[in-house]
mmCIF file of C-alpha atoms in Angstrom:
data_model
loop_
_atom_site.group_PDB
_atom_site.id
_atom_site.type_symbol
_atom_site.label_atom_id
_atom_site.label_comp_id
_atom_site.label_asym_id
_atom_site.label_seq_id
_atom_site.Cartn_x
_atom_site.Cartn_y
_atom_site.Cartn_z
ATOM 1 C CA MET O 1 27.927 -5.961 8.983
ATOM 2 C CA THR O 2 24.303 -5.651 7.863
ATOM 3 C CA ARG O 3 23.319 -6.748 4.387
ATOM 4 C CA ARG O 4 21.933 -4.609 1.583
ATOM 5 C CA VAL O 5 18.344 -5.231 0.460
ATOM 6 C CA VAL O 6 17.025 -4.477 -3.019
ATOM 7 C CA VAL O 7 13.724 -4.642 -4.874
ATOM 8 C CA THR O 8 13.897 -7.144 -7.744
ATOM 9 C CA GLY O 9 10.227 -7.736 -8.542
ATOM 10 C CA MET O 10 6.898 -5.929 -8.218
ATOM 11 C CA GLY O 11 3.230 -6.695 -8.818
ATOM 12 C CA VAL O 12 0.051 -4.657 -8.562
ATOM 13 C CA VAL O 13 -3.730 -4.838 -8.668
ATOM 14 C CA SER O 14 -5.101 -1.312 -8.316
ATOM 15 C CA PRO O 15 -7.928 1.075 -9.181
ATOM 16 C CA ILE O 16 -5.664 2.734 -11.797
ATOM 17 C CA GLY O 17 -4.131 -0.352 -13.401
ATOM 18 C CA ASN O 18 -3.656 -4.065 -12.878
ATOM 19 C CA THR O 19 0.044 -4.193 -13.611
ATOM 20 C CA VAL O 20 2.885 -1.988 -12.404
ATOM 21 C CA ASP O 21 3.305 -0.477 -15.867
ATOM 22 C CA GLU O 22 -0.421 0.296 -16.187
ATOM 23 C CA MET O 23 -0.525 1.885 -12.758
ATOM 24 C CA TRP O 24 2.575 3.993 -13.333
ATOM 25 C CA LYS O 25 1.261 5.187 -16.711
ATOM 26 C CA SER O 26 -1.893 6.339 -14.909
ATOM 27 C CA ILE O 27 0.256 8.185 -12.370
ATOM 28 C CA GLU O 28 2.201 9.877 -15.167
ATOM 29 C CA GLU O 29 -1.082 10.891 -16.834
ATOM 30 C CA ASN O 30 -2.718 12.076 -13.564
ATOM 31 C CA LYS O 31 -5.598 9.616 -13.859
ATOM 32 C CA CYS O 32 -8.150 9.195 -11.096
ATOM 33 C CA GLY O 33 -9.474 5.700 -10.312
ATOM 34 C CA ILE O 34 -12.514 6.881 -8.348
ATOM 35 C CA ASP O 35 -16.046 6.360 -9.646
ATOM 36 C CA PHE O 36 -19.514 5.307 -8.528
ATOM 37 C CA ILE O 37 -19.678 2.048 -6.562
ATOM 38 C CA THR O 38 -20.715 -0.952 -8.678
ATOM 39 C CA HIS O 39 -20.043 -3.802 -6.209
ATOM 40 C CA PHE O 40 -23.404 -3.355 -4.494
ATOM 41 C CA ASN O 41 -26.513 -1.163 -4.532
ATOM 42 C CA THR O 42 -25.878 2.116 -2.720
ATOM 43 C CA ASP O 43 -29.450 3.483 -2.741
ATOM 44 C CA GLU O 44 -29.570 3.448 1.065
ATOM 45 C CA TYR O 45 -26.033 4.818 1.475
ATOM 46 C CA LYS O 46 -24.797 8.374 1.755
ATOM 47 C CA VAL O 47 -21.463 7.223 0.316
ATOM 48 C CA LYS O 48 -21.626 6.722 -3.440
ATOM 49 C CA LEU O 49 -17.993 6.699 -4.580
ATOM 50 C CA ALA O 50 -15.081 4.293 -4.270
ATOM 51 C CA ALA O 51 -11.922 3.344 -6.123
ATOM 52 C CA GLU O 52 -12.719 -0.143 -7.396
ATOM 53 C CA VAL O 53 -10.415 -2.495 -9.280
ATOM 54 C CA LYS O 54 -11.543 -2.552 -12.904
ATOM 55 C CA ASN O 55 -11.147 -4.981 -15.831
ATOM 56 C CA LEU O 56 -9.183 -7.585 -13.896
ATOM 57 C CA ASN O 57 -8.886 -10.818 -15.891
ATOM 58 C CA THR O 58 -8.606 -13.424 -13.153
ATOM 59 C CA ASP O 59 -8.577 -16.244 -15.725
ATOM 60 C CA GLU O 60 -4.961 -15.339 -16.443
ATOM 61 C CA TYR O 61 -4.016 -16.335 -12.915
ATOM 62 C CA PHE O 62 -6.469 -18.868 -11.503
ATOM 63 C CA ALA O 63 -8.576 -21.905 -12.195
ATOM 64 C CA ALA O 64 -12.259 -21.541 -11.302
ATOM 65 C CA ARG O 65 -11.829 -23.488 -8.050
ATOM 66 C CA ASP O 66 -9.147 -21.085 -6.831
ATOM 67 C CA LEU O 67 -11.497 -18.182 -7.368
ATOM 68 C CA LYS O 68 -14.366 -19.915 -5.604
ATOM 69 C CA PHE O 69 -12.393 -20.739 -2.466
ATOM 70 C CA ASN O 70 -10.311 -17.557 -2.103
ATOM 71 C CA ASP O 71 -11.697 -14.299 -0.768
ATOM 72 C CA ARG O 72 -11.249 -11.333 -3.076
ATOM 73 C CA PHE O 73 -8.435 -9.894 -0.923
ATOM 74 C CA THR O 74 -6.528 -13.190 -1.197
ATOM 75 C CA GLN O 75 -7.043 -13.263 -4.957
ATOM 76 C CA PHE O 76 -5.562 -9.779 -5.218
ATOM 77 C CA ALA O 77 -2.560 -10.735 -3.075
ATOM 78 C CA ARG O 78 -1.868 -13.878 -5.078
ATOM 79 C CA ILE O 79 -2.109 -12.019 -8.392
ATOM 80 C CA ALA O 80 0.251 -9.262 -7.261
ATOM 81 C CA ALA O 81 2.706 -11.849 -5.917
ATOM 82 C CA LYS O 82 2.573 -13.861 -9.151
ATOM 83 C CA GLN O 83 3.348 -10.687 -11.094
ATOM 84 C CA ALA O 84 6.241 -9.856 -8.770
ATOM 85 C CA MET O 85 7.701 -13.334 -9.191
ATOM 86 C CA THR O 86 7.378 -13.227 -12.969
ATOM 87 C CA ASP O 87 8.958 -9.781 -12.978
ATOM 88 C CA SER O 88 11.875 -11.002 -10.862
ATOM 89 C CA ARG O 89 12.691 -13.936 -13.171
ATOM 90 C CA LEU O 90 13.641 -15.864 -10.048
ATOM 91 C CA ASP O 91 14.338 -19.574 -10.642
ATOM 92 C CA LEU O 92 12.655 -21.328 -7.724
ATOM 93 C CA GLU O 93 14.679 -24.462 -8.416
ATOM 94 C CA ALA O 94 17.936 -22.566 -7.908
ATOM 95 C CA ILE O 95 17.262 -21.082 -4.438
ATOM 96 C CA ASP O 96 17.118 -22.336 -0.867
ATOM 97 C CA ASN O 97 13.377 -22.063 -0.298
ATOM 98 C CA THR O 98 13.815 -22.326 3.466
ATOM 99 C CA ARG O 99 15.360 -18.827 3.207
ATOM 100 C CA PHE O 100 12.454 -17.476 1.140
ATOM 101 C CA GLY O 101 9.663 -15.853 3.161
ATOM 102 C CA VAL O 102 6.330 -14.060 2.812
ATOM 103 C CA LEU O 103 4.874 -11.137 4.771
ATOM 104 C CA ILE O 104 1.507 -9.946 3.414
ATOM 105 C CA ALA O 105 -0.585 -7.399 5.320
ATOM 106 C CA SER O 106 -4.252 -6.484 5.397
ATOM 107 C CA GLY O 107 -6.336 -4.175 7.503
ATOM 108 C CA ILE O 108 -9.623 -6.064 7.339
ATOM 109 C CA GLY O 109 -9.094 -9.290 5.387
ATOM 110 C CA GLY O 110 -11.939 -11.462 4.134
ATOM 111 C CA ILE O 111 -14.887 -9.242 4.944
ATOM 112 C CA GLU O 112 -16.724 -10.204 1.749
ATOM 113 C CA THR O 113 -16.625 -13.850 2.854
ATOM 114 C CA ILE O 114 -17.749 -12.969 6.377
ATOM 115 C CA GLU O 115 -20.742 -11.044 5.022
ATOM 116 C CA SER O 116 -21.802 -13.745 2.563
ATOM 117 C CA CYS O 117 -21.478 -16.577 5.095
ATOM 118 C CA LYS O 118 -23.439 -14.649 7.724
ATOM 119 C CA GLU O 119 -26.164 -14.117 5.132
ATOM 120 C CA ALA O 120 -26.171 -17.837 4.288
ATOM 121 C CA MET O 121 -26.507 -18.753 7.965
ATOM 122 C CA SER O 122 -29.302 -16.240 8.536
ATOM 123 C CA ASP O 123 -31.229 -17.409 5.478
ATOM 124 C CA ARG O 124 -30.609 -21.155 5.585
ATOM 125 C CA GLY O 125 -29.127 -22.072 8.953
ATOM 126 C CA PRO O 126 -25.644 -22.875 10.317
ATOM 127 C CA GLY O 127 -25.377 -26.055 8.248
ATOM 128 C CA ARG O 128 -25.166 -23.940 5.097
ATOM 129 C CA VAL O 129 -22.045 -22.020 6.141
ATOM 130 C CA SER O 130 -19.177 -22.910 3.813
ATOM 131 C CA PRO O 131 -16.455 -25.181 5.247
ATOM 132 C CA TYR O 132 -14.040 -22.740 3.611
ATOM 133 C CA PHE O 133 -15.426 -19.793 5.612
ATOM 134 C CA ILE O 134 -12.602 -19.694 8.166
ATOM 135 C CA PRO O 135 -9.601 -20.077 5.805
ATOM 136 C CA MET O 136 -11.165 -17.652 3.331
ATOM 137 C CA SER O 137 -11.691 -14.933 5.922
ATOM 138 C CA LEU O 138 -8.442 -15.185 7.912
ATOM 139 C CA ILE O 139 -5.961 -12.401 7.149
ATOM 140 C CA ASN O 140 -2.897 -14.668 7.349
ATOM 141 C CA LEU O 141 -4.261 -16.946 4.618
ATOM 142 C CA ALA O 142 -3.270 -14.438 1.922
ATOM 143 C CA ALA O 143 0.347 -14.909 3.012
ATOM 144 C CA GLY O 144 -0.203 -18.642 3.366
ATOM 145 C CA GLN O 145 -1.621 -18.967 -0.147
ATOM 146 C CA VAL O 146 1.212 -16.889 -1.612
ATOM 147 C CA ALA O 147 3.735 -19.122 0.165
ATOM 148 C CA ILE O 148 2.038 -22.235 -1.266
ATOM 149 C CA ASP O 149 2.046 -20.728 -4.769
ATOM 150 C CA HIS O 150 5.804 -20.139 -4.684
ATOM 151 C CA LYS O 151 7.018 -22.844 -2.256
ATOM 152 C CA ALA O 152 8.335 -20.241 0.181
ATOM 153 C CA LYS O 153 9.236 -22.224 3.294
ATOM 154 C CA GLY O 154 10.906 -19.509 5.367
ATOM 155 C CA TYR O 155 9.209 -16.988 7.648
ATOM 156 C CA CYS O 156 5.556 -16.523 6.695
ATOM 157 C CA SER O 157 3.275 -14.116 8.514
ATOM 158 C CA ALA O 158 0.734 -11.298 8.284
ATOM 159 C CA VAL O 159 0.775 -7.770 9.667
ATOM 160 C CA VAL O 160 -2.518 -6.254 10.866
ATOM 161 C CA THR O 161 -1.922 -2.618 11.820
ATOM 162 C CA ALA O 162 -4.842 -0.998 9.995
ATOM 163 C CA CYS O 163 -3.702 1.467 7.334
ATOM 164 C CA ALA O 164 -0.034 1.179 8.338
ATOM 165 C CA ALA O 165 -0.053 -2.577 7.737
ATOM 166 C CA ALA O 166 1.629 -2.869 4.326
ATOM 167 C CA THR O 167 4.386 -0.404 5.209
ATOM 168 C CA ASN O 168 5.021 -2.335 8.423
ATOM 169 C CA ALA O 169 5.113 -5.553 6.374
ATOM 170 C CA ILE O 170 7.660 -4.166 3.925
ATOM 171 C CA GLY O 171 9.745 -2.696 6.729
ATOM 172 C CA GLU O 172 9.765 -5.884 8.786
ATOM 173 C CA ALA O 173 10.578 -7.955 5.689
ATOM 174 C CA PHE O 174 13.425 -5.561 4.893
ATOM 175 C CA HIS O 175 14.882 -6.073 8.359
ATOM 176 C CA ARG O 176 14.587 -9.869 8.109
ATOM 177 C CA VAL O 177 16.595 -9.899 4.892
ATOM 178 C CA ARG O 178 19.042 -7.234 6.073
ATOM 179 C CA ASP O 179 19.719 -9.083 9.322
ATOM 180 C CA GLY O 180 20.247 -12.457 7.655
ATOM 181 C CA TYR O 181 17.109 -14.403 8.545
ATOM 182 C CA GLU O 182 15.980 -14.715 4.913
ATOM 183 C CA ASP O 183 17.541 -14.049 1.516
ATOM 184 C CA LEU O 184 14.239 -13.279 -0.190
ATOM 185 C CA MET O 185 10.881 -11.965 1.018
ATOM 186 C CA LEU O 186 7.628 -11.332 -0.814
ATOM 187 C CA ALA O 187 6.176 -8.377 1.084
ATOM 188 C CA GLY O 188 3.177 -6.106 0.664
ATOM 189 C CA GLY O 189 -0.517 -5.836 1.390
ATOM 190 C CA SER O 190 -3.980 -6.570 0.043
ATOM 191 C CA GLU O 191 -7.477 -5.228 0.723
ATOM 192 C CA ALA O 192 -10.978 -5.776 -0.659
ATOM 193 C CA SER O 193 -13.347 -3.928 1.658
ATOM 194 C CA ILE O 194 -15.705 -2.172 -0.763
ATOM 195 C CA THR O 195 -18.594 -4.229 0.565
ATOM 196 C CA PRO O 196 -21.960 -3.301 2.080
ATOM 197 C CA LEU O 197 -20.708 -3.729 5.648
ATOM 198 C CA GLY O 198 -17.266 -2.254 5.023
ATOM 199 C CA VAL O 199 -18.636 0.950 3.545
ATOM 200 C CA ALA O 200 -21.458 1.155 6.110
ATOM 201 C CA GLY O 201 -18.973 0.922 8.968
ATOM 202 C CA PHE O 202 -16.689 3.686 7.730
ATOM 203 C CA GLN O 203 -19.723 5.769 6.737
ATOM 204 C CA SER O 204 -21.067 5.530 10.296
ATOM 205 C CA MET O 205 -17.697 6.783 11.566
ATOM 206 C CA ARG O 206 -18.077 9.776 9.217
ATOM 207 C CA ALA O 207 -14.652 8.923 7.826
ATOM 208 C CA LEU O 208 -15.701 8.696 4.156
ATOM 209 C CA HIS O 209 -16.333 11.416 1.591
ATOM 210 C CA MET O 210 -20.062 11.601 0.847
ATOM 211 C CA GLY O 211 -20.172 13.715 -2.317
ATOM 212 C CA ASP O 212 -20.713 12.531 -5.877
ATOM 213 C CA ASP O 213 -18.011 14.417 -7.793
ATOM 214 C CA LYS O 214 -15.286 11.843 -8.382
ATOM 215 C CA ASN O 215 -12.755 14.545 -9.238
ATOM 216 C CA ARG O 216 -13.262 16.329 -5.914
ATOM 217 C CA ALA O 217 -13.574 13.279 -3.687
ATOM 218 C CA SER O 218 -10.050 12.287 -2.653
ATOM 219 C CA ILE O 219 -8.282 15.659 -2.364
ATOM 220 C CA PRO O 220 -5.509 15.364 0.249
ATOM 221 C CA PHE O 221 -4.286 18.625 1.809
ATOM 222 C CA ASP O 222 -7.066 20.563 0.040
ATOM 223 C CA LYS O 223 -9.080 23.145 1.937
ATOM 224 C CA GLU O 224 -12.342 21.381 0.982
ATOM 225 C CA ARG O 225 -11.324 17.803 1.866
ATOM 226 C CA SER O 226 -14.011 16.005 3.838
ATOM 227 C CA GLY O 227 -13.090 12.330 4.141
ATOM 228 C CA PHE O 228 -11.312 9.505 2.401
ATOM 229 C CA VAL O 229 -12.471 7.395 -0.545
ATOM 230 C CA MET O 230 -12.196 3.654 -0.065
ATOM 231 C CA GLY O 231 -10.019 1.790 -2.548
ATOM 232 C CA GLU O 232 -9.125 -1.855 -3.079
ATOM 233 C CA GLY O 233 -6.275 -3.863 -4.541
ATOM 234 C CA ALA O 234 -2.849 -5.236 -3.663
ATOM 235 C CA GLY O 235 0.839 -4.528 -4.053
ATOM 236 C CA VAL O 236 3.688 -7.004 -3.542
ATOM 237 C CA LEU O 237 7.443 -6.466 -3.791
ATOM 238 C CA LEU O 238 10.190 -9.073 -3.897
ATOM 239 C CA LEU O 239 12.923 -7.963 -1.493
ATOM 240 C CA GLU O 240 16.247 -9.677 -2.067
ATOM 241 C CA GLU O 241 19.674 -9.607 -0.483
ATOM 242 C CA TYR O 242 21.922 -7.591 -2.779
ATOM 243 C CA GLU O 243 24.657 -10.169 -3.409
ATOM 244 C CA HIS O 244 22.025 -12.854 -3.993
ATOM 245 C CA ALA O 245 20.431 -10.605 -6.627
ATOM 246 C CA VAL O 246 23.746 -9.730 -8.277
ATOM 247 C CA LYS O 247 24.785 -13.376 -8.423
ATOM 248 C CA ARG O 248 21.725 -14.262 -10.507
ATOM 249 C CA ASN O 249 21.988 -11.067 -12.595
ATOM 250 C CA ALA O 250 18.598 -9.795 -11.417
ATOM 251 C CA LYS O 251 17.211 -6.421 -12.422
ATOM 252 C CA ILE O 252 17.438 -4.141 -9.390
ATOM 253 C CA TYR O 253 14.784 -1.422 -9.234
ATOM 254 C CA ALA O 254 15.776 0.309 -6.008
ATOM 255 C CA GLU O 255 17.294 -0.327 -2.598
ATOM 256 C CA VAL O 256 15.377 -0.360 0.693
ATOM 257 C CA VAL O 257 17.557 1.387 3.255
ATOM 258 C CA GLY O 258 15.450 2.504 6.220
ATOM 259 C CA TYR O 259 12.409 1.605 8.298
ATOM 260 C CA GLY O 260 10.888 3.220 11.358
ATOM 261 C CA ALA O 261 7.730 2.629 13.377
ATOM 262 C CA SER O 262 6.015 4.169 16.387
ATOM 263 C CA CYS O 263 2.669 4.284 18.175
ATOM 264 C CA ASP O 264 0.808 7.410 19.234
ATOM 265 C CA ALA O 265 -0.685 5.578 22.251
ATOM 266 C CA HIS O 266 -3.328 8.275 22.134
ATOM 267 C CA HIS O 267 -6.721 7.269 20.646
ATOM 268 C CA ILE O 268 -8.262 4.321 18.812
ATOM 269 C CA THR O 269 -8.868 6.298 15.607
ATOM 270 C CA ALA O 270 -7.665 9.906 15.895
ATOM 271 C CA PRO O 271 -3.968 10.663 15.402
ATOM 272 C CA GLU O 272 -2.113 12.677 18.050
ATOM 273 C CA SER O 273 -2.459 16.127 16.532
ATOM 274 C CA SER O 274 1.038 17.499 17.208
ATOM 275 C CA GLY O 275 2.463 14.807 14.921
ATOM 276 C CA ALA O 276 5.412 14.286 17.263
ATOM 277 C CA ILE O 277 5.105 10.493 17.420
ATOM 278 C CA ALA O 278 4.424 10.072 13.694
ATOM 279 C CA ALA O 279 7.566 12.168 13.228
ATOM 280 C CA LEU O 280 9.403 9.678 15.430
ATOM 281 C CA ALA O 281 8.717 6.903 12.892
ATOM 282 C CA MET O 282 10.189 9.088 10.124
ATOM 283 C CA SER O 283 13.228 9.979 12.215
ATOM 284 C CA LYS O 284 13.787 6.325 13.106
ATOM 285 C CA ALA O 285 13.693 5.417 9.415
ATOM 286 C CA ILE O 286 16.262 8.117 8.624
ATOM 287 C CA GLU O 287 18.496 6.888 11.439
ATOM 288 C CA ASP O 288 18.047 3.290 10.279
ATOM 289 C CA ALA O 289 19.146 4.316 6.787
ATOM 290 C CA GLY O 290 22.250 6.005 8.139
ATOM 291 C CA ILE O 291 21.518 9.236 6.278
ATOM 292 C CA ALA O 292 20.690 12.831 7.165
ATOM 293 C CA LYS O 293 17.162 14.216 7.009
ATOM 294 C CA GLU O 294 18.438 16.623 4.335
ATOM 295 C CA ASP O 295 18.964 13.621 2.015
ATOM 296 C CA ILE O 296 15.210 12.992 1.699
ATOM 297 C CA GLN O 297 13.885 14.715 -1.416
ATOM 298 C CA TYR O 298 10.324 13.377 -1.692
ATOM 299 C CA VAL O 299 7.754 11.970 0.707
ATOM 300 C CA ASN O 300 4.758 9.983 -0.471
ATOM 301 C CA ALA O 301 2.477 11.014 2.364
ATOM 302 C CA HIS O 302 -0.248 8.945 3.958
ATOM 303 C CA GLY O 303 -2.471 11.880 2.973
ATOM 304 C CA THR O 304 -5.942 10.374 3.297
ATOM 305 C CA SER O 305 -7.994 13.521 2.557
ATOM 306 C CA THR O 306 -9.485 13.585 6.045
ATOM 307 C CA PRO O 307 -9.228 16.916 7.887
ATOM 308 C CA LEU O 308 -7.373 15.552 10.913
ATOM 309 C CA ASN O 309 -4.949 13.201 9.128
ATOM 310 C CA ASP O 310 -3.570 15.702 6.636
ATOM 311 C CA SER O 311 -2.975 18.494 9.133
ATOM 312 C CA THR O 312 -1.449 16.062 11.650
ATOM 313 C CA GLU O 313 0.868 14.542 9.056
ATOM 314 C CA SER O 314 1.899 18.041 7.983
ATOM 315 C CA ASN O 315 2.807 18.768 11.604
ATOM 316 C CA ALA O 316 4.742 15.513 11.750
ATOM 317 C CA LEU O 317 6.724 16.355 8.626
ATOM 318 C CA ASN O 318 7.664 19.715 10.119
ATOM 319 C CA VAL O 319 8.791 18.048 13.342
ATOM 320 C CA ALA O 320 10.800 15.381 11.524
ATOM 321 C CA PHE O 321 12.465 17.617 8.938
ATOM 322 C CA GLY O 322 12.650 20.952 10.738
ATOM 323 C CA GLU O 323 14.272 23.669 8.632
ATOM 324 C CA HIS O 324 14.612 21.206 5.742
ATOM 325 C CA THR O 325 10.801 20.801 5.451
ATOM 326 C CA PRO O 326 10.300 23.387 2.638
ATOM 327 C CA ASN O 327 12.853 21.493 0.534
ATOM 328 C CA VAL O 328 10.986 18.179 0.774
ATOM 329 C CA LEU O 329 8.458 17.618 -1.995
ATOM 330 C CA VAL O 330 5.275 15.981 -0.678
ATOM 331 C CA SER O 331 2.310 14.387 -2.421
ATOM 332 C CA SER O 332 -0.441 11.885 -1.788
ATOM 333 C CA THR O 333 -1.218 9.435 -4.584
ATOM 334 C CA LYS O 334 -4.423 8.539 -2.765
ATOM 335 C CA SER O 335 -5.815 11.328 -4.943
ATOM 336 C CA ASN O 336 -5.368 8.796 -7.792
ATOM 337 C CA THR O 337 -6.065 5.485 -6.075
ATOM 338 C CA GLY O 338 -8.309 6.262 -3.153
ATOM 339 C CA HIS O 339 -7.307 4.749 0.191
ATOM 340 C CA LEU O 340 -6.541 1.032 0.016
ATOM 341 C CA LEU O 341 -6.483 0.734 3.816
ATOM 342 C CA GLY O 342 -4.048 -2.051 4.761
ATOM 343 C CA ALA O 343 -2.754 -2.325 1.187
ATOM 344 C CA SER O 344 -2.075 1.382 0.687
ATOM 345 C CA GLY O 345 1.538 1.290 1.850
ATOM 346 C CA ALA O 346 2.427 -1.425 -0.655
ATOM 347 C CA ILE O 347 0.928 0.403 -3.632
ATOM 348 C CA GLU O 348 2.634 3.614 -2.507
ATOM 349 C CA ALA O 349 5.993 1.879 -1.980
ATOM 350 C CA ILE O 350 5.835 0.647 -5.574
ATOM 351 C CA ILE O 351 4.961 4.157 -6.745
ATOM 352 C CA CYS O 352 8.022 5.385 -4.830
ATOM 353 C CA VAL O 353 10.212 2.784 -6.547
ATOM 354 C CA LYS O 354 8.944 3.971 -9.926
ATOM 355 C CA ALA O 355 9.430 7.598 -8.882
ATOM 356 C CA VAL O 356 13.100 6.928 -8.076
ATOM 357 C CA GLU O 357 13.551 4.885 -11.225
ATOM 358 C CA ASN O 358 12.033 7.597 -13.437
ATOM 359 C CA ASP O 359 13.100 10.732 -11.514
ATOM 360 C CA LEU O 360 9.493 11.862 -11.327
ATOM 361 C CA VAL O 361 7.583 13.190 -8.322
ATOM 362 C CA PRO O 362 3.869 12.328 -8.662
ATOM 363 C CA CYS O 363 1.536 15.197 -7.908
ATOM 364 C CA THR O 364 -1.585 15.339 -5.778
ATOM 365 C CA ILE O 365 -4.277 15.595 -8.450
ATOM 366 C CA ASN O 366 -7.630 17.415 -8.474
ATOM 367 C CA SER O 367 -6.492 20.120 -6.053
ATOM 368 C CA LYS O 368 -7.899 23.641 -5.926
ATOM 369 C CA GLU O 369 -6.580 25.334 -2.798
ATOM 370 C CA LYS O 370 -4.205 23.911 -0.214
ATOM 371 C CA GLU O 371 -5.279 24.102 3.409
ATOM 372 C CA GLU O 372 -3.168 26.660 5.282
ATOM 373 C CA ALA O 373 -2.727 24.268 8.193
ATOM 374 C CA CYS O 374 -1.023 21.817 5.820
ATOM 375 C CA ASN O 375 2.187 23.835 5.809
ATOM 376 C CA VAL O 376 4.370 21.511 3.724
ATOM 377 C CA ASN O 377 5.577 21.673 0.127
ATOM 378 C CA VAL O 378 2.745 19.756 -1.545
ATOM 379 C CA VAL O 379 3.138 19.087 -5.275
ATOM 380 C CA LEU O 380 -0.228 20.000 -6.778
ATOM 381 C CA ASN O 381 -1.758 18.985 -10.128
ATOM 382 C CA LYS O 382 1.463 18.734 -12.155
ATOM 383 C CA ASN O 383 4.172 16.096 -11.813
ATOM 384 C CA VAL O 384 7.690 17.335 -11.136
ATOM 385 C CA HIS O 385 10.704 15.945 -12.998
ATOM 386 C CA LYS O 386 13.598 15.876 -10.556
ATOM 387 C CA GLU O 387 16.517 13.550 -9.901
ATOM 388 C CA LEU O 388 15.542 11.473 -6.886
ATOM 389 C CA ASN O 389 18.083 9.608 -4.772
ATOM 390 C CA TYR O 390 16.191 9.092 -1.478
ATOM 391 C CA VAL O 391 12.415 8.988 -1.007
ATOM 392 C CA MET O 392 10.197 8.184 1.948
ATOM 393 C CA SER O 393 6.763 6.570 2.123
ATOM 394 C CA ASN O 394 4.559 7.127 5.194
ATOM 395 C CA SER O 395 1.568 5.205 6.519
ATOM 396 C CA LEU O 396 -0.542 6.005 9.588
ATOM 397 C CA GLY O 397 -3.184 3.632 10.949
ATOM 398 C CA PHE O 398 -6.062 3.438 13.416
ATOM 399 C CA GLY O 399 -4.697 2.510 16.818
ATOM 400 C CA GLY O 400 -1.949 5.096 16.446
ATOM 401 C CA HIS O 401 0.292 2.938 14.253
ATOM 402 C CA ASN O 402 2.913 4.928 12.310
ATOM 403 C CA ALA O 403 5.335 3.450 9.775
ATOM 404 C CA SER O 404 7.886 4.924 7.373
ATOM 405 C CA ILE O 405 10.235 3.336 4.867
ATOM 406 C CA ILE O 406 13.040 4.864 2.814
ATOM 407 C CA LEU O 407 14.002 3.819 -0.713
ATOM 408 C CA LYS O 408 17.207 4.705 -2.503
ATOM 409 C CA LYS O 409 18.161 4.912 -6.160
ATOM 410 C CA THR O 410 20.278 1.955 -7.213
ATOM 411 C CA GLY O 411 23.984 2.786 -7.291
ATOM 412 C CA LYS O 412 23.651 5.980 -5.222
#
């Protein structure tokens, strides 16, 4: 018999709030976290907008040395994990820490460190490269640092599947707890790629929106969408075996019940346009949950605001849900947060938990006219109050990676 897995703690650093409560309040109020880039001078760039983390007080979480020797993406991951642990009220002295694991994803990792160390070498020679360069830039070091912070001595790893990474991390962590390998897993993703090289690379791919109206920049499923807006931040959830959580009288936010993944095996960046293989990930998640497709009421779509992604994902939803598709409410909260790349699935999973907890479907903000090719039931500009029992979160990544997870209201 497989074990039940529940969410008992959450933490967030995001463009629309640096705690879960702040972020959810911004979702309820339809706030947009996109603005002009401040991290570096964009005079030579066509891209001017991003969704930066704002007003983050790192002094609450770190000593100065920790800040100096952790890349920004690792800082975000550690902060979100610390919040999740505080939220969970887990007594680390009362658990078997060899059954406590960490799975933190990222798409790009320590790119800020890579850029600064390359600059130091170019300007002053190889002897001036920091001895911390390698551990600061490695993607797995976010998970490693989180494990050190909380003495988690079970499975510890990192998922690197581009923009599907955090959803894969949560799904794989869910399976590890469900199947008995761990009792607790900190799972999520972190990204900090609003850097000169990060933005230049995506700009050269013509993947980013290049306008200067922040309220018409990230507009998933809209007829005028023209590219995604880069975001940054982290989301971490504590996944816990149900009986373990009940025994310690933990607050249970929601239950994770299904996970599916697939690969288009089609193109390094473009999704397979029929959506059939992305639909396979959704169908696998539904099968894994042991429910019918008709049970899904809301999907938090990957919805990046790029022409190809949104139409492809719409096709995938139609393939996965068939005649039930018009009954499934769909939105993309990337209209609020921008696209956090490898961290997006974690932020969106937390939004889904809050949606189930509050019976509220977040809308896609700043929309004018839905693209006809996006023939799904997109919730536009106004949140919908509706009892939610089962919700799905989708993530699609470069390389053809597709991942879907399903969350369930506690007690349903």
